[in-house]
Each structure stands twice: as structure tokens, then as C-alpha cells.
CSV table of C-alpha atoms in Angstrom, one decimal:
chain,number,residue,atom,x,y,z
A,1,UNK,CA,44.9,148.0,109.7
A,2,UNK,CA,46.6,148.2,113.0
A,3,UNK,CA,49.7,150.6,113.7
A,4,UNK,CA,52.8,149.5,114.6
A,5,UNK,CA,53.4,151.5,117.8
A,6,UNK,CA,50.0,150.1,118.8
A,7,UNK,CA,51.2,146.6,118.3
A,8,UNK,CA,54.2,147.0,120.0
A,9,UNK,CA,52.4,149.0,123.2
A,10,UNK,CA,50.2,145.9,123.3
A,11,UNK,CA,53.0,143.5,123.3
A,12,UNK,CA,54.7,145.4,125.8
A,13,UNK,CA,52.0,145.7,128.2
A,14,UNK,CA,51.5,142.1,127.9
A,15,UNK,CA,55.3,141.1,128.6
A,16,UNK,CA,54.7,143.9,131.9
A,17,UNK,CA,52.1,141.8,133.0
A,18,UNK,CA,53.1,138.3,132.7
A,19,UNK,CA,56.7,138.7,134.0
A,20,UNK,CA,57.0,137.5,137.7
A,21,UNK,CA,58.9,140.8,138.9
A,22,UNK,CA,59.6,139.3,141.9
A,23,UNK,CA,61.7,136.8,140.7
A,24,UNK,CA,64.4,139.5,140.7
A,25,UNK,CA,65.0,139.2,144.1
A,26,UNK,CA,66.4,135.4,143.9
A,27,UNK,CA,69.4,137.2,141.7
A,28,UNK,CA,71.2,137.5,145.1
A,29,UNK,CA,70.5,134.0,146.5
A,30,UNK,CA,71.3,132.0,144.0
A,31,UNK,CA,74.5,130.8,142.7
A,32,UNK,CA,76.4,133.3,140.5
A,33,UNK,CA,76.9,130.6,137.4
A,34,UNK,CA,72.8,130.1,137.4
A,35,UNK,CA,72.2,133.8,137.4
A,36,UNK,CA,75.0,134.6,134.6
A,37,UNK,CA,73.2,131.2,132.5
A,38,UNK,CA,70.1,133.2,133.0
A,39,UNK,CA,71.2,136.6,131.7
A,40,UNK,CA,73.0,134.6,128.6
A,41,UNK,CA,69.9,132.3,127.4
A,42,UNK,CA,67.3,135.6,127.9
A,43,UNK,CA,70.0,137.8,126.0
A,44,UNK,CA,70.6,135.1,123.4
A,45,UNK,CA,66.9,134.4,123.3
A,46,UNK,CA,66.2,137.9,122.3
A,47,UNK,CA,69.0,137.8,119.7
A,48,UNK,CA,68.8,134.9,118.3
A,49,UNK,CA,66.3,132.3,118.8
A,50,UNK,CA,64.5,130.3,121.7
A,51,UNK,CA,66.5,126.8,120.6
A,52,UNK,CA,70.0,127.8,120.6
A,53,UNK,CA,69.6,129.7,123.8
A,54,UNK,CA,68.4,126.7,125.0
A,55,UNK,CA,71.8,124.6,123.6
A,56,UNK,CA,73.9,127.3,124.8
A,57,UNK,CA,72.6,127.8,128.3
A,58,UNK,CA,72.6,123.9,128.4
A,59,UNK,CA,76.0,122.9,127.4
A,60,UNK,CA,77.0,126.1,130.0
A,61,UNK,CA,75.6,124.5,132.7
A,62,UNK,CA,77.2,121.2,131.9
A,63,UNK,CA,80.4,123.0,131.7
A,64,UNK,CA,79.8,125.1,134.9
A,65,UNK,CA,78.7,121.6,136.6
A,66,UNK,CA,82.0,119.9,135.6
A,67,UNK,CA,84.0,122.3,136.8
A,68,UNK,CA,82.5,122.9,140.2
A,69,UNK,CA,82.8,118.9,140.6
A,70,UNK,CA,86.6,119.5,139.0
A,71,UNK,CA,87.3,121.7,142.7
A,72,UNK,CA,85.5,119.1,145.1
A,73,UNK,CA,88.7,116.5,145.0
A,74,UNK,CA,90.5,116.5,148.5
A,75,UNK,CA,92.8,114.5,150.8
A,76,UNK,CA,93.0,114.1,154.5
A,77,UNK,CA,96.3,112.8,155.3
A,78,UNK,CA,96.4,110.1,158.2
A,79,UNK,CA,98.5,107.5,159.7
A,80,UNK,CA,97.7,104.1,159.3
A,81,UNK,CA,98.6,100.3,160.2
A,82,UNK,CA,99.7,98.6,156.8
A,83,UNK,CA,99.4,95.1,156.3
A,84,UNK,CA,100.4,94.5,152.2
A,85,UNK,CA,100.0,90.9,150.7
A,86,UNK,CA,103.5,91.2,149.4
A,87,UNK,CA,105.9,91.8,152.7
A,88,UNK,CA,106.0,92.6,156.5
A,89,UNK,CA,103.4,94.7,158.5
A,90,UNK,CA,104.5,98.8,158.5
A,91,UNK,CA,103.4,100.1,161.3
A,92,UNK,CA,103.1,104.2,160.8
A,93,UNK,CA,102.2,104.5,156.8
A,94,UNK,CA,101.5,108.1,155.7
A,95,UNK,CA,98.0,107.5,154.0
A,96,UNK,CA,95.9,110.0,151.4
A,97,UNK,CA,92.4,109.6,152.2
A,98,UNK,CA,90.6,111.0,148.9
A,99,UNK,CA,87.4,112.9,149.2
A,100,UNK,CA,85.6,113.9,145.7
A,101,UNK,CA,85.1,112.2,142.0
A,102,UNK,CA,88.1,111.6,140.5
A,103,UNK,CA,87.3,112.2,136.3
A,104,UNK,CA,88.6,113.9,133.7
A,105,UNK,CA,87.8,117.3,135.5
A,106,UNK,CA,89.5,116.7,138.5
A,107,UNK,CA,92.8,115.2,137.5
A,108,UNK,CA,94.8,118.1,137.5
A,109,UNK,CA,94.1,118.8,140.7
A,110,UNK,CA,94.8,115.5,141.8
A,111,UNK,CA,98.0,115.3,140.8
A,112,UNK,CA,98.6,118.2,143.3
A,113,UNK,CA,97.5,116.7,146.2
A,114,UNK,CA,100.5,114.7,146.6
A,115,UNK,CA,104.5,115.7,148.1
A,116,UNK,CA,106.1,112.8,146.1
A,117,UNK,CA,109.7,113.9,147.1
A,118,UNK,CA,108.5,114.6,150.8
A,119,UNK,CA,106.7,111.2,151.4
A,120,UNK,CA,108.2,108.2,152.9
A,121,UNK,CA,109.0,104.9,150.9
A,122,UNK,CA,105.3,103.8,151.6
A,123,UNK,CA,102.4,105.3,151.1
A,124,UNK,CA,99.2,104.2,151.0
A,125,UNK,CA,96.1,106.1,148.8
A,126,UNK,CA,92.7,105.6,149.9
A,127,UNK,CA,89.8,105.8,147.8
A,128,UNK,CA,86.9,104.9,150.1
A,129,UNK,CA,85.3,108.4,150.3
A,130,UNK,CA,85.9,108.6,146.5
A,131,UNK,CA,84.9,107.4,142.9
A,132,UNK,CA,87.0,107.1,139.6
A,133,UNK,CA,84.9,108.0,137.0
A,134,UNK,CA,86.4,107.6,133.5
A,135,UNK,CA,90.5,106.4,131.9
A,136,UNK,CA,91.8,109.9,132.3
A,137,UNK,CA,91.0,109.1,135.7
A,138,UNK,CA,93.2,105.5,135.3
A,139,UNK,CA,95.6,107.6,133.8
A,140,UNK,CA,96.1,109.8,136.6
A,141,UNK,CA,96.4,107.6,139.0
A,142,UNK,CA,99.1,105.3,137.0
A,143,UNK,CA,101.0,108.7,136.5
A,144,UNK,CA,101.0,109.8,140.1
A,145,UNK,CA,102.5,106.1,140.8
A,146,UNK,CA,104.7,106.3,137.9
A,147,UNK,CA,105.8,109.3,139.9
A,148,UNK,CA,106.9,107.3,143.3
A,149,UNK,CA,108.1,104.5,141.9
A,150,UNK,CA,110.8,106.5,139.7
A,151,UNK,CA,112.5,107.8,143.3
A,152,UNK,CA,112.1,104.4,144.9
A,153,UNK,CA,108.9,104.6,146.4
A,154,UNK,CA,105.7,102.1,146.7
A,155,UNK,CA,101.9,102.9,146.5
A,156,UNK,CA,99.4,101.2,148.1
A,157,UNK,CA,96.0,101.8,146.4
A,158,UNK,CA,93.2,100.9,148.8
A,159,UNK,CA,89.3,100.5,147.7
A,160,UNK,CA,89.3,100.7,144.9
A,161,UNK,CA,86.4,99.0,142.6
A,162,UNK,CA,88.0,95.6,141.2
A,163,UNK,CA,86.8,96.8,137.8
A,164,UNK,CA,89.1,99.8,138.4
A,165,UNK,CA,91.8,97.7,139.2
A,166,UNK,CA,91.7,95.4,136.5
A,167,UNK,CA,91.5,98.5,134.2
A,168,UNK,CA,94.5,100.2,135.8
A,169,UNK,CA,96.6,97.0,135.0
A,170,UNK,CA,95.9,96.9,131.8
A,171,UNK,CA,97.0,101.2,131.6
A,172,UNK,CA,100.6,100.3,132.9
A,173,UNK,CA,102.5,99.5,129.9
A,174,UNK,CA,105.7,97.4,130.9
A,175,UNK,CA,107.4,95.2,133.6
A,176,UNK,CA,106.1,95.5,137.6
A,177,UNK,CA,103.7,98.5,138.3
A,178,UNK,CA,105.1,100.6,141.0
A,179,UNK,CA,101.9,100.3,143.1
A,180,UNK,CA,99.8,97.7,144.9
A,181,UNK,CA,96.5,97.1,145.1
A,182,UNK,CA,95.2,96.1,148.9
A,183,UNK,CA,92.2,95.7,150.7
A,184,UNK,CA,89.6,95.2,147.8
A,185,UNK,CA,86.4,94.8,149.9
A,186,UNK,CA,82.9,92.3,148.9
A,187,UNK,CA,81.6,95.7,150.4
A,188,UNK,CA,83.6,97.9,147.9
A,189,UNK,CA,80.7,99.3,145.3
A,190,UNK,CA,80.6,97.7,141.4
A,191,UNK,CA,80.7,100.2,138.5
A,192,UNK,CA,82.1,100.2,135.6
A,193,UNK,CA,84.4,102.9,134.6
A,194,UNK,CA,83.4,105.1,131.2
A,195,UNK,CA,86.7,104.0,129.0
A,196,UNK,CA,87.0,103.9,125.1
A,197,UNK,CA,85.5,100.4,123.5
């Protein structure tokens, strides 16, 4: 019959010897959310058990993912030549130049990009250097155009996907949108947007 303390010695030496020790010093280099999903799925390995430290630290990381994506969404604002389907050339037309997926992470943020009362009549949104994701991101957009036109103001939505677009009309509920889609390029990438069957 073995001891206990004996068993335990033995297991312990073991663990000394098969742990890469040096691996400690990547705590400092890499990101803090990877080292913090590290200390939770060891701590909740010990606790608990190997598989739902493994669910934890996975839906963690999906969480941590979406919200680093969720900070990504910018704007550069520009000036630009305007030549809508529906009137005259504008000259000088403040335009938002969107950098970053737009999704449901990121809509918030969005929304804040924008000086609705400060902008001119027309204004142009440009989604080249961008992507809309799922209908929270349809919903977001329709809002923030719901938002212009109730002070008088027109939208111009530029590249974005024709799915998108044909999606969008469908989100406006009731009598002319308050925004235009222009410039839908051949070039312009085809993806469907994740939506509710």
C-alpha cells in the first residue's frame, strides 16, 4: 500500500517537471484578455473540471473578441463631389468614410460617430472601408437616417452591398426613406447579411 504524502510528492514532482516554466515570461507580452482567459480556465480547471474550463474560457474569448471588434468602428470625415440620381450635382458634401465592421457589437458606437444637428442638409456615408454584418446593423443604419431626415436632412449611403440595400428597404417601415442609396459598384463585394429567416 502506498501513502498518501508519497503519492502526492510524486505527483507533484511530476507537474514540476512537465510545466514549461518559461512560459511565464510571455505574461507580459501578450494581450491582457489572453492572459486573464488563462488564469480563469487553469483556476477553473483545478476547481472544477477540464470541459467546462474549456466552455468558459471559450465563450470568454468570443466575448472578449466581440468586444475588441465592437471599438474598431471609425469615421474620417471628408469632402466630396456628389452626383445623386435623384437631383442636381452638390459640389462640397460633408462625407463619413467608415472604417471597421459594423454588427451588433459596434452599433452603439456608431450611432456616435455622427453630429446630426451640426451637419449640413446633405450628407453622404461611405461604407467602402467597411462591412455590415448582421440586421442590428440594418437597424442602425435606418435609425441614424431616421435621425436626419426628422430635421430635414438627406443621407446618401454609398457602397454598400446590393444585398444590404435591398435588406435596408425592407427595415424602413412607411412612406419615402429619408436616405439614398448611390454608387452601388459591380466591384462592390457580395455577402449576404446574417438576418432572422
Amino acid at each position: 500500500q502506498i501513502p498518501v504524502a508519497s503519492l502526492a510528492g510524486v505527483m507533484l514532482l511530476v507537474c514540476q517537471s512537465t510545466f514549461s516554466w518559461g512560459s511565464l515570461r510571455l505574461l507580459g507580452k501578450i494581450p491582457n484578455l489572453d492572459a486573464f482567459i488563462i488564469a480563469l480556465v487553469t483556476y477553473v480547471t483545478v476547481k472544477d473540471d477540464l470541459a467546462k474550463a474549456v466552455m468558459i474560457g471559450t465563450i470568454t474569448s468570443a466575448l472578449g473578441f466581440a468586444w475588441k471588434q465592437s471599438t474598431k468602428i471609425s469615421t474620417v470625415i471628408s469632402q466630396t463631389k456628389l452626383n445623386p440620381p435623384s437631383g442636381p450635382t452638390l459640389p462640397n458634401v460633408k462625407t463619413y468614410n467608415i472604417n471597421g465592421p459594423l454588427f451588433f457589437g459596434s452599433t452603439q458606437r456608431f450611432s456616435q460617430l455622427f453630429s446630426v444637428k451640426e451637419d449640413p442638409d446633405d450628407v453622404v456615408i461611405d461604407f467602402t472601408q467597411s462591412r455590415v454584418y448582421d440586421h442590428s446593423a440594418l437597424e442602425a443604419i435606418n435609425n441614424l437616417a431616421d435621425r436626419y431626415g426628422s430635421i430635414g436632412k438627406r443621407v446618401y449611403l454609398r457602397r454598400l452591398s446590393s444585398d444590404c440595400a435591398n435588406l435596408l428597404e425592407k427595415v424602413h417601415k412607411g412612406g419615402l426613406p429619408p436616405y439614398e442609396v448611390i454608387e452601388v459598384s459591380p466591384v462592390d463585394p457580395v455577402y449576404d447579411v446574417a438576418e432572422d429567416a
